[in-house]
């Protein structure tokens, strides 16, 4: 087996759990947030900086890497780790989410999805087997099965058919994946906002005995209480001794609520994307750095933060960098936001360890302003 | 005196000299290249990275800082060093070069230059006194007098009138500058491509006894041999025991030729600007990273280079970053080009020290391809 999940302890105050995920590129302490490196780079960051802020694992996107530079080139380069200079674990998605997001540019069939590249309109075909082939070339530690993430407004009938196809595709992915000793393949539970369909999806996928399970189809625009409700009944369906990954979640409140419900792994472009728009996550809530009120603000972005950006620069300087479109602004803000989220996850792990995650959440919300 | 130039030795093979420039923010070994940090940041680099590659001094632009964030804000922040987190020396230009480059947006009068901002069209007035006031607020170690850098196609009469005004303005700058113990003010020799006018300009400015002298009006589009000719007769006019700064020069050949003729300090946006366009300076000449031939090139950008970029990444990866417009590409290429130029200057200093600068030049040209 490529990975092994070690359950360290369960929180006495919540459903949260502390774990260690052993992978071919090192051990990950969970719960953990995975910075997103879509195109073989976490935007604006070097691998060394990712390590400085204690990133344990990153996510990269199969769809983007398949189009540019191409998975065969990455394979020739010796795999993604070597290509991008990152020697810690990497998780890749299946490419499905991006392909399904293409709307009119894609057509779903039982065999797979036909789609046109968002870059040059060229025609491609993504099947379960192809998704595995690409991820095998990339050499990620954790691969994801090709699933369909249905639109948030899809009806029950659509979701039911979709989850059944997702199971059939998961099976085909498993059969196509031969490199199981080096790369772990995770299943993805779908089923929308319907409890019985989530149960059906989980039950079908558990039969396939994947080394880890993700919950997909959440954080796609639905109200947060609804997402938490789905987690309430879906998480207990997942095996206790395997890692549980909630796809696409990266706001502090959603991370906390999902950990409390027993999830272990998370990814989201939000912290890095809003950073590049000039929005910082801080211990006092969001800071929009371009706001005029920061013009002569000679204090750190976040006075409680220990990151390089906050230890070195003022809001006035950061505002200047954003007002003048300087690259350093994007760098410093990205660095801070990722540090903030990873530091939050560290705080969460410590709170679980001390059986006080609900207290931690209360304290965090009071300051952050939820 | 804010600065002191210490002449260490003269090369026996050329007119080059090795020196130490003592400033309020540390000692600079000359000859030296100054990376350009136009808007209070060397584009894409942190101060720590600038130190990693042994940047000893950087240049920042008065015109840009005056417009954004404004010199009064920088003063409130405690000066530019503190504002941008750079504790080594800073040289600022006078703003004149940028203002004169505005073309129709500016009007020259004896009192100063009226101009409109390239950002919002707002009206401003730059006089010698204002240029000094702004640089005093910025707190640079070395300030430049407001001069006129005439267009390369200007006739003799224009140049003669212009250099005389430059002298009058230099005098006014000197009179306006009271902070002489902390900030040094350099004069700028003009005179176009006319030997007698260069002689006149130098003679008038030497009377004003500045602690350092620049040669302006070169590297503005004239053929390089003409620039070297002007240096041949202008450098000997400058005091031996004061630093000599050639403005706007940053190609390896021009740096070498100017050092050979006795110049000490240089600045240019070229290494950083072409970096962001995907062009690397290497020991084998220029490398255009987007070229298809680098697609599967799993070798470093420059196999003889010891910089972070060359030690860590392949041309194939750098090409991918540029093809996908990733910020990391701009960072890694900027880092390399600055390292390359600063490393070249280090080699030049060593060659002067060993009385073999002409041999060094020959070896360099053979590899680089001049």
XYZ file of C-alpha atoms in Angstrom:
740
model
C 0.000 0.000 0.000
C 1.231 3.442 -0.915
C -0.251 5.144 2.133
C -1.215 4.258 5.667
C -3.491 6.266 7.936
C -2.680 6.147 11.619
C -5.434 7.370 13.943
C -3.668 9.086 16.843
C -6.582 10.275 18.940
C -10.187 11.404 18.867
C -11.254 14.705 20.416
C -13.437 14.302 23.529
C -15.229 17.569 22.758
C -16.112 16.868 19.101
C -15.952 14.341 16.277
C -12.491 15.574 15.287
C -9.553 13.262 15.037
C -5.802 13.597 15.014
C -3.945 11.377 12.589
C -0.795 10.662 10.671
C -0.857 9.863 7.002
C 2.228 7.935 5.916
C 3.054 8.480 2.247
C 5.996 7.700 -0.051
C 7.123 11.331 0.357
C 6.821 11.606 4.120
C 4.337 11.743 6.937
C 1.459 14.243 7.062
C -0.149 15.303 10.321
C -3.907 15.558 9.928
C -6.229 17.447 9.890
C -4.385 19.340 7.168
C -4.978 22.010 4.515
C -3.337 21.444 1.123
C -2.219 24.568 -0.776
C -3.226 24.369 -4.424
C -0.494 24.315 -7.064
C -2.678 24.164 -10.156
C -0.007 24.407 -12.843
C 2.923 22.702 -11.083
C 3.454 25.772 -8.878
C 1.576 27.206 -5.915
C 1.081 30.630 -7.453
C 3.802 33.127 -6.424
C 5.501 30.694 -3.988
C 8.694 28.630 -4.128
C 8.804 25.114 -2.660
C 11.175 26.439 0.030
C 8.664 29.089 1.071
C 5.942 26.431 1.213
C 8.166 24.522 3.610
C 8.898 27.681 5.647
C 5.193 27.952 6.385
C 5.008 24.218 7.107
C 3.037 23.032 4.090
C 2.999 19.260 4.417
C 1.310 18.335 1.144
C 0.138 20.242 -1.903
C -2.523 19.599 -4.494
C -2.025 19.879 -8.232
C -4.596 19.782 -11.020
C -4.576 16.959 -13.527
C -6.636 18.860 -16.115
C -4.169 21.768 -16.233
C -1.060 19.592 -16.188
C -2.475 17.373 -18.927
C -2.924 20.420 -21.181
C 0.311 22.180 -20.152
C 3.050 21.005 -20.087
C 1.497 17.572 -20.764
C 1.752 14.514 -18.528
C 4.213 12.780 -20.831
C 6.644 15.671 -20.418
C 6.257 15.495 -16.648
C 6.940 11.779 -16.814
C 10.096 12.435 -18.838
C 11.143 15.011 -16.257
C 11.016 12.279 -13.622
C 7.563 13.060 -12.264
C 5.944 16.157 -10.829
C 7.943 16.185 -7.590
C 11.187 16.456 -9.487
C 9.803 18.736 -12.206
C 8.674 21.396 -9.730
C 11.270 20.818 -7.011
C 8.838 19.682 -4.300
C 9.891 16.561 -2.388
C 6.920 16.305 -0.024
C 3.611 14.579 -0.840
C 1.400 15.665 -3.731
C -2.276 14.923 -4.264
C -3.766 15.262 -7.731
C -7.420 15.566 -8.570
C -8.788 13.571 -11.511
C -9.368 16.481 -13.853
C -13.099 15.778 -13.668
C -14.083 18.864 -11.720
C -12.422 21.219 -14.223
C -13.754 19.337 -17.229
C -17.302 19.335 -15.875
C -16.968 23.075 -15.188
C -16.389 23.677 -18.899
C -20.170 23.721 -19.493
C -20.912 23.775 -23.227
C -17.348 22.737 -23.983
C -17.913 19.172 -22.721
C -20.149 16.173 -23.409
C -20.619 13.343 -20.881
C -20.918 9.758 -22.096
C -20.676 6.461 -20.261
C -17.209 5.982 -21.728
C -15.964 9.331 -20.439
C -16.094 13.059 -21.131
C -15.330 14.718 -24.417
C -14.145 18.296 -23.937
C -12.442 21.217 -25.591
C -9.401 22.884 -24.057
C -10.126 26.286 -22.469
C -6.771 27.437 -23.893
C -6.958 26.637 -27.597
C -10.278 24.853 -28.136
C -8.552 21.588 -29.075
C -10.604 18.385 -28.598
C -9.772 15.873 -25.850
C -11.300 12.863 -24.167
C -11.097 12.105 -20.464
C -12.085 8.610 -19.361
C -11.519 6.919 -16.004
C -8.611 5.042 -17.563
C -7.142 8.243 -18.999
C -7.433 10.046 -15.650
C -5.457 7.227 -14.060
C -2.906 7.151 -16.856
C -2.288 10.896 -16.509
C -1.955 10.729 -12.736
C 0.372 7.742 -13.044
C 2.621 9.826 -15.300
C 2.476 12.756 -12.876
C 3.455 10.439 -10.034
C 1.354 12.003 -7.276
C 1.257 10.241 -3.894
C -2.520 10.408 -3.820
C -4.658 10.170 -6.948
C -8.384 10.739 -7.230
C -10.918 8.690 -9.211
C -12.733 10.376 -12.083
C -16.119 11.378 -10.712
C -18.902 13.686 -11.717
C -19.438 16.666 -9.469
C -23.059 17.515 -10.377
C -24.201 21.143 -10.586
C -25.635 22.435 -7.269
C -29.097 22.834 -8.827
C -29.265 19.265 -10.216
C -32.422 17.303 -9.305
C -32.606 14.023 -7.437
C -32.900 11.908 -10.566
C -29.802 13.516 -12.103
C -27.804 13.067 -8.905
C -28.856 9.428 -8.587
C -27.788 8.552 -12.136
C -24.618 10.571 -11.738
C -23.536 8.852 -8.516
C -24.135 5.465 -10.070
C -21.907 6.391 -12.990
C -19.360 7.737 -10.510
C -19.289 4.281 -8.903
C -18.851 2.566 -12.269
C -16.063 4.997 -13.141
C -14.431 4.493 -9.735
C -14.333 0.778 -10.431
C -12.770 1.344 -13.845
C -10.187 3.699 -12.272
C -9.291 1.055 -9.729
C -8.882 -1.558 -12.422
C -6.732 0.746 -14.537
C -4.474 1.691 -11.641
C -1.618 -0.774 -11.352
C 0.890 1.377 -9.515
C -0.851 0.812 -6.158
C 2.327 0.326 -4.165
C 3.563 3.843 -4.923
C 0.384 5.812 -5.546
C -2.823 5.630 -3.541
C -6.167 6.062 -5.311
C -9.023 7.671 -3.346
C -12.738 7.191 -3.984
C -15.132 10.164 -4.006
C -18.543 9.977 -2.360
C -21.205 11.921 -4.245
C -24.976 12.093 -3.774
C -25.709 15.813 -3.558
C -27.766 16.995 -0.619
C -29.729 13.718 -0.326
C -28.971 11.535 2.664
C -30.062 8.276 1.065
C -28.031 8.965 -2.069
C -24.920 9.790 -0.026
C -25.482 6.510 1.818
C -25.824 4.641 -1.468
C -22.685 6.231 -2.934
C -20.624 5.550 0.199
C -21.825 1.967 0.404
C -20.987 1.247 -3.266
C -17.544 2.849 -2.984
C -16.677 1.168 0.299
C -17.136 -2.156 -1.456
C -14.294 -1.144 -3.771
C -12.062 -0.731 -0.723
C -10.102 2.428 -1.569
C -7.255 3.457 0.786
C -8.962 6.811 1.370
C -12.244 8.579 0.685
C -13.199 12.080 -0.338
C -16.537 13.795 -0.060
C -17.251 15.592 -3.316
C -20.047 17.829 -4.533
C -19.919 20.167 -1.548
C -18.759 23.775 -1.311
C -20.258 24.340 -4.759
C -22.451 27.290 -3.851
C -24.855 25.731 -1.334
C -25.445 27.519 2.024
C -22.885 26.481 4.630
C -25.452 25.052 7.112
C -26.594 22.690 4.355
C -22.998 21.569 3.766
C -22.584 20.914 7.494
C -25.828 18.907 7.486
C -24.554 16.725 4.628
C -21.304 16.204 6.546
C -23.306 15.290 9.664
C -24.765 12.247 7.938
C -22.017 11.465 5.417
C -18.853 11.438 7.537
C -20.099 8.597 9.783
C -20.469 6.471 6.635
C -16.696 6.612 6.005
C -14.216 4.094 7.445
C -12.633 5.164 10.713
C -9.160 3.972 9.807
C -8.848 5.653 6.446
C -8.228 9.327 5.632
C -11.244 11.529 4.834
C -10.832 14.381 2.403
C -13.339 17.207 1.937
C -12.764 18.680 -1.499
C -12.812 22.422 -2.165
C -13.045 23.786 1.372
C -10.753 26.528 2.600
C -12.594 29.192 4.638
C -11.673 29.155 8.322
C -15.229 28.474 9.515
C -15.851 25.631 7.064
C -12.499 24.064 7.925
C -13.341 24.156 11.628
C -16.857 22.797 11.172
C -15.660 19.985 8.901
C -12.848 18.980 11.262
C -15.336 18.953 14.129
C -17.399 16.501 12.051
C -14.401 14.222 11.511
C -12.782 15.278 8.223
C -8.986 15.138 7.810
C -7.882 16.770 4.544
C -8.854 19.939 2.700
C -7.917 21.993 -0.335
C -9.114 25.261 -1.789
C -7.798 28.021 -4.054
C -9.528 30.640 -1.901
C -6.644 31.668 0.410
C -4.251 32.152 -2.512
C -6.811 33.620 -4.908
C -8.100 36.290 -2.523
C -4.490 37.038 -1.584
C -3.799 37.993 -5.192
C -6.878 40.220 -5.101
C -5.461 41.985 -2.063
C -7.571 40.366 0.650
C -5.861 39.054 3.756
C -7.251 36.597 6.283
C -6.257 37.844 9.719
C -7.002 37.070 13.351
C -9.432 40.005 13.249
C -11.178 38.977 10.045
C -10.602 40.032 6.454
C -8.402 42.994 5.557
C -8.876 44.562 2.110
C -5.426 46.032 1.690
C -6.286 48.549 -1.039
C -8.750 50.351 1.234
C -7.824 54.003 1.781
C -7.820 53.509 5.533
C -4.602 51.494 5.281
C -2.758 54.255 3.426
C -0.802 55.448 6.443
C -1.201 52.335 8.525
C 2.279 51.473 9.754
C 1.185 48.291 11.547
C 1.468 44.678 10.390
C -1.261 43.040 8.313
C -2.076 40.885 11.346
C -0.566 41.892 14.652
C -0.941 38.361 16.032
C 0.712 36.704 13.045
C 4.286 35.443 13.104
C 4.759 35.120 9.338
C 7.506 36.789 7.306
C 5.090 39.299 5.780
C 3.712 40.396 9.139
C 7.120 40.487 10.815
C 8.679 42.572 8.036
C 6.182 44.906 6.370
C 3.428 47.376 7.164
C -0.064 47.594 5.752
C 0.967 50.911 4.168
C 3.762 49.190 2.237
C 1.546 46.264 1.190
C -1.119 48.717 0.046
C 1.492 50.572 -2.000
C 2.582 47.305 -3.661
C -1.010 46.473 -4.597
C -1.794 50.008 -5.799
C 1.261 49.852 -8.082
C 0.607 46.253 -9.238
C 3.928 45.017 -7.929
C 4.601 41.272 -7.969
C 6.010 41.424 -4.448
C 2.525 42.360 -3.201
C 1.077 39.119 -4.602
C 3.937 37.171 -3.047
C 3.676 38.675 0.431
C -0.095 38.391 0.602
C -0.107 34.786 -0.657
C 2.581 33.919 1.863
C 0.538 35.397 4.683
C -2.803 33.819 3.763
C -1.320 30.340 3.394
C 0.557 30.789 6.671
C -2.683 31.898 8.302
C -4.622 28.835 7.146
C -1.815 26.362 7.893
C -1.314 27.995 11.281
C -5.052 27.650 11.929
C -4.814 23.930 11.100
C -1.903 23.630 13.502
C -4.005 25.307 16.195
C -6.826 22.911 15.396
C -4.532 19.891 15.750
C -3.300 21.204 19.088
C -6.857 21.785 20.267
C -7.859 18.226 19.307
C -4.847 16.962 21.173
C -6.022 18.887 24.248
C -9.670 17.790 23.825
C -10.787 21.406 23.469
C -11.672 21.949 19.816
C -15.097 23.451 20.587
C -13.482 25.950 22.961
C -10.893 26.743 20.282
C -13.650 27.314 17.731
C -15.501 29.662 20.095
C -12.360 31.682 20.777
C -11.515 31.837 17.069
C -15.000 32.935 16.010
C -15.089 35.667 18.657
C -11.934 37.228 17.257
C -12.408 36.489 13.581
C -15.994 37.720 13.696
C -18.326 34.886 12.696
C 30.307 63.814 4.747
C 27.736 61.141 4.138
C 30.013 59.029 1.957
C 33.700 58.385 1.484
C 35.319 56.733 -1.504
C 38.400 54.671 -0.815
C 40.509 53.800 -3.844
C 41.910 50.327 -3.196
C 43.863 49.681 -6.349
C 44.126 50.410 -10.052
C 44.277 47.622 -12.625
C 47.657 47.354 -14.379
C 45.989 46.031 -17.509
C 43.294 48.727 -17.883
C 41.878 51.949 -16.457
C 39.709 49.994 -14.042
C 39.846 50.599 -10.334
C 38.853 48.729 -7.234
C 37.262 50.791 -4.479
C 35.207 50.894 -1.354
C 32.358 53.313 -0.955
C 31.556 53.963 2.704
C 27.919 54.984 3.218
C 25.597 55.429 6.211
C 24.136 51.999 5.409
C 27.370 50.084 4.958
C 30.323 49.686 2.666
C 29.997 48.971 -1.062
C 32.716 47.263 -3.036
C 33.118 48.898 -6.436
C 32.792 48.497 -9.385
C 29.190 47.573 -8.650
C 25.850 47.114 -10.414
C 22.774 48.488 -8.652
C 19.512 46.553 -9.170
C 16.651 48.927 -9.895
C 13.758 49.078 -7.441
C 11.608 51.646 -9.219
C 8.555 51.608 -6.966
C 10.166 50.768 -3.614
C 10.638 47.140 -4.683
C 13.031 45.422 -7.062
C 10.327 43.788 -9.150
C 9.543 40.226 -7.999
C 12.338 40.139 -5.366
C 12.380 40.385 -1.577
C 15.169 42.289 0.216
C 16.407 38.948 1.588
C 16.724 37.528 -1.915
C 18.618 40.641 -2.997
C 21.040 39.944 -0.160
C 21.270 36.249 -1.095
C 22.632 37.291 -4.479
C 24.927 39.861 -2.837
C 23.245 43.075 -3.927
C 25.167 45.788 -2.125
C 23.091 48.815 -3.082
C 19.863 49.354 -4.978
C 18.478 52.270 -6.952
C 14.988 53.660 -6.589
C 13.170 56.214 -8.743
C 12.195 59.562 -7.316
C 9.582 60.274 -9.985
C 7.667 57.069 -9.271
C 7.953 57.337 -5.483
C 6.831 60.976 -5.583
C 3.658 59.952 -7.427
C 3.064 56.721 -5.485
C 3.017 56.384 -2.505
C 4.256 60.000 -2.200
C 7.462 61.118 -0.500
C 5.655 62.486 2.528
C 4.219 59.039 3.222
C 7.677 57.493 2.905
C 8.984 60.100 5.331
C 6.227 59.225 7.793
C 7.130 55.558 7.410
C 10.640 56.418 8.583
C 12.272 56.652 5.162
C 12.546 54.302 2.210
C 14.911 51.833 3.884
C 12.413 51.152 6.627
C 9.368 51.351 4.345
C 10.628 48.612 2.027
C 12.663 46.599 4.517
C 16.079 47.185 2.914
C 18.854 48.168 5.312
C 21.693 48.482 2.802
C 22.462 51.629 0.773
C 19.974 53.184 -1.622
C 20.649 55.595 -4.463
C 17.802 57.671 -5.862
C 17.765 59.430 -9.178
C 16.355 62.960 -9.354
C 13.192 62.153 -11.244
C 14.490 64.211 -14.168
C 15.060 61.338 -16.561
C 11.487 60.053 -16.210
C 9.986 63.534 -16.407
C 11.954 64.419 -19.534
C 10.862 61.108 -21.067
C 7.227 62.199 -20.784
C 7.529 64.100 -24.084
C 4.411 66.197 -24.700
C 3.392 65.810 -21.073
C 6.159 68.139 -19.851
C 7.354 71.719 -20.315
C 10.886 72.833 -19.385
C 11.428 76.269 -17.879
C 14.422 77.761 -16.099
C 12.572 77.329 -12.820
C 11.987 73.627 -13.400
C 9.800 71.201 -15.312
C 6.028 71.197 -15.392
C 4.644 67.749 -16.112
C 1.571 65.606 -16.020
C 1.518 62.266 -14.232
C 1.580 59.229 -16.551
C -0.901 57.607 -14.149
C -3.768 60.083 -13.842
C -2.725 63.139 -15.856
C -2.512 65.325 -12.741
C -0.256 68.409 -12.962
C 3.052 68.611 -11.075
C 6.162 70.752 -10.968
C 9.680 69.432 -10.503
C 12.381 71.978 -9.664
C 15.917 71.381 -8.420
C 14.723 72.295 -4.933
C 11.754 69.940 -5.188
C 13.975 67.073 -6.394
C 16.148 67.577 -3.326
C 13.155 67.880 -0.993
C 11.697 64.612 -2.301
C 14.998 62.755 -1.994
C 15.490 64.162 1.500
C 12.123 62.703 2.479
C 13.001 59.382 0.884
C 16.265 59.318 2.827
C 18.477 57.708 0.189
C 22.197 57.437 0.894
C 23.049 58.905 -2.492
C 20.891 61.541 -4.178
C 21.231 62.859 -7.705
C 20.933 66.465 -8.870
C 18.116 67.370 -11.218
C 19.635 67.408 -14.686
C 18.388 67.360 -18.224
C 19.154 64.237 -20.178
C 18.792 65.582 -23.738
C 17.294 63.444 -26.502
C 19.933 61.462 -28.445
C 19.186 63.423 -31.626
C 19.548 66.879 -30.006
C 21.891 69.290 -31.804
C 24.989 70.967 -30.399
C 23.228 74.215 -29.560
C 20.516 72.395 -27.632
C 23.059 70.322 -25.730
C 25.146 73.385 -24.871
C 22.182 75.301 -23.447
C 20.962 72.200 -21.695
C 24.261 71.464 -19.965
C 24.521 75.059 -18.798
C 21.070 74.807 -17.265
C 22.090 71.485 -15.754
C 24.977 73.293 -14.040
C 22.677 76.046 -12.749
C 20.242 73.413 -11.501
C 23.075 71.435 -9.890
C 24.056 74.556 -7.962
C 20.478 75.108 -6.816
C 20.273 71.434 -5.746
C 23.434 71.799 -3.727
C 22.116 74.912 -2.042
C 18.792 73.269 -1.245
C 20.417 70.163 0.196
C 21.103 70.654 3.894
C 21.223 67.045 5.005
C 24.780 66.582 3.702
C 26.013 64.595 6.675
C 23.556 61.775 6.056
C 22.877 61.970 2.330
C 25.432 62.521 -0.431
C 24.438 64.510 -3.512
C 26.094 63.562 -6.822
C 26.559 65.838 -9.807
C 25.793 64.639 -13.356
C 28.069 65.454 -16.282
C 26.163 66.045 -19.514
C 27.316 67.316 -22.901
C 26.054 64.716 -25.339
C 28.589 63.285 -27.764
C 30.699 66.478 -27.885
C 34.082 66.346 -26.229
C 34.343 70.085 -25.554
C 30.845 70.180 -24.070
C 31.582 67.222 -21.796
C 34.742 69.066 -20.740
C 32.764 72.237 -20.050
C 30.100 70.369 -18.067
C 32.660 68.486 -15.996
C 34.648 71.605 -15.298
C 31.588 73.583 -14.141
C 30.370 70.744 -11.931
C 33.777 70.036 -10.419
C 33.780 73.606 -9.153
C 30.693 72.742 -7.133
C 32.669 69.978 -5.432
C 30.148 67.139 -5.257
C 31.124 63.994 -3.308
C 30.565 61.898 -6.441
C 29.925 62.301 -10.150
C 27.731 60.572 -12.672
C 27.971 60.562 -16.430
C 24.509 61.096 -17.857
C 23.117 61.208 -21.359
C 24.652 57.920 -22.450
C 23.046 54.573 -23.205
C 20.120 56.469 -24.715
C 20.122 54.714 -28.071
C 23.528 55.708 -29.469
C 25.821 52.989 -30.894
C 27.969 51.413 -28.208
C 31.328 52.398 -29.803
C 30.198 56.034 -29.596
C 29.378 55.604 -25.919
C 32.819 54.111 -25.288
C 34.399 57.048 -27.156
C 32.575 59.537 -24.929
C 33.740 57.590 -21.881
C 37.314 57.640 -23.243
C 37.469 61.409 -22.997
C 34.995 62.055 -20.170
C 36.135 59.672 -17.438
C 39.608 61.275 -17.171
C 37.865 64.591 -16.395
C 36.416 63.136 -13.179
C 38.215 63.260 -9.804
C 40.252 60.184 -8.993
C 39.186 60.012 -5.368
C 35.476 60.238 -5.861
C 33.033 57.583 -7.102
C 32.056 57.606 -10.784
C 28.606 56.460 -11.774
C 27.535 55.622 -15.337
C 23.768 55.921 -15.495
C 21.575 53.434 -17.332
C 24.120 50.795 -18.275
C 23.504 47.130 -17.645
C 24.550 44.907 -20.569
C 27.573 42.718 -19.814
C 29.695 44.215 -22.605
C 28.932 47.831 -21.720
C 29.614 47.137 -18.044
C 32.984 45.627 -18.899
C 33.956 48.417 -21.286
C 32.943 51.119 -18.830
C 34.789 49.529 -15.931
C 37.857 49.224 -18.141
C 37.586 52.994 -18.693
C 37.431 53.694 -14.959
C 33.733 53.787 -14.002
C 32.578 52.454 -10.605
C 28.789 52.330 -10.399
C 26.032 51.243 -12.764
C 22.278 50.752 -12.881
C 19.860 49.512 -15.506
C 16.397 47.956 -15.686
C 17.541 45.664 -18.489
C 18.470 42.514 -16.521
C 15.168 42.543 -14.610
C 13.024 43.694 -17.525
C 14.239 41.071 -19.999
C 13.920 38.496 -17.220
C 10.216 39.214 -17.028
C 10.006 38.807 -20.799
C 11.582 35.383 -20.472
C 15.125 36.204 -21.571
C 18.010 34.941 -19.491
C 21.592 36.183 -19.546
C 23.829 33.140 -19.352
C 27.501 32.276 -19.682
C 26.689 31.152 -23.227
C 24.725 34.250 -24.197
C 21.016 34.946 -24.145
C 18.460 32.184 -23.666
C 14.875 32.872 -24.789
C 13.104 30.474 -22.483
C 9.822 30.267 -24.402
C 11.569 28.850 -27.481
C 10.262 25.421 -28.442
C 13.766 23.965 -28.289
C 13.689 24.240 -24.472
C 10.463 22.237 -24.189
C 12.145 19.017 -23.119
C 15.391 20.535 -21.979
C 16.054 19.081 -18.537
C 19.235 21.085 -17.973
C 19.736 24.280 -15.945
C 19.248 27.705 -17.497
C 23.017 28.233 -17.201
C 25.121 25.201 -16.432
C 27.942 27.370 -15.061
C 25.669 29.361 -12.763
C 25.469 28.739 -9.020
C 22.209 30.612 -8.390
C 19.096 29.155 -6.775
C 17.225 29.042 -10.088
C 19.990 27.161 -11.889
C 20.638 24.806 -8.978
C 16.963 23.898 -8.590
C 15.068 24.026 -11.876
C 15.316 22.940 -15.500
C 14.775 24.981 -18.629
C 11.726 22.799 -19.324
C 10.153 23.850 -16.009
C 10.999 27.537 -16.497
C 9.537 27.382 -20.007
C 6.358 25.834 -18.599
C 6.084 28.651 -16.025
C 6.426 31.291 -18.746
C 4.020 29.545 -21.131
C 1.424 29.445 -18.347
C 2.119 33.013 -17.137
C 3.055 31.878 -13.661
C 4.482 34.451 -11.236
C 7.177 32.011 -10.152
C 8.637 32.204 -13.665
C 9.142 35.968 -13.327
C 10.708 35.448 -9.916
C 13.146 32.723 -10.925
C 14.262 34.494 -14.091
C 14.727 37.846 -12.319
C 16.696 36.114 -9.601
C 18.972 34.495 -12.152
C 19.605 37.592 -14.277
C 20.465 39.755 -11.275
C 22.707 37.021 -9.919
C 24.363 36.783 -13.309
C 25.125 40.516 -13.480
C 26.212 40.791 -9.842
C 28.355 37.694 -10.261
C 29.887 39.254 -13.365
C 30.740 42.373 -11.321
C 32.307 40.157 -8.688
C 34.403 38.495 -11.384
C 35.366 41.920 -12.658
C 36.479 43.036 -9.182
C 38.534 39.901 -8.810
C 40.116 40.414 -12.224
C 41.039 44.015 -11.339
C 42.536 42.758 -8.131
C 44.648 40.316 -10.161
C 45.556 42.938 -12.799
C 43.936 40.859 -15.525
C 40.728 42.604 -16.498
C 41.501 42.559 -20.233
C 42.130 38.819 -20.085
C 38.892 38.403 -18.154
C 37.028 40.399 -20.802
C 38.456 38.285 -23.604
C 37.481 35.050 -21.846
C 34.013 36.373 -21.127
C 33.393 37.556 -24.705
C 34.513 34.251 -26.144
C 31.924 32.373 -24.132
C 29.144 34.934 -24.131
C 29.493 35.493 -27.864
C 30.396 39.128 -28.458
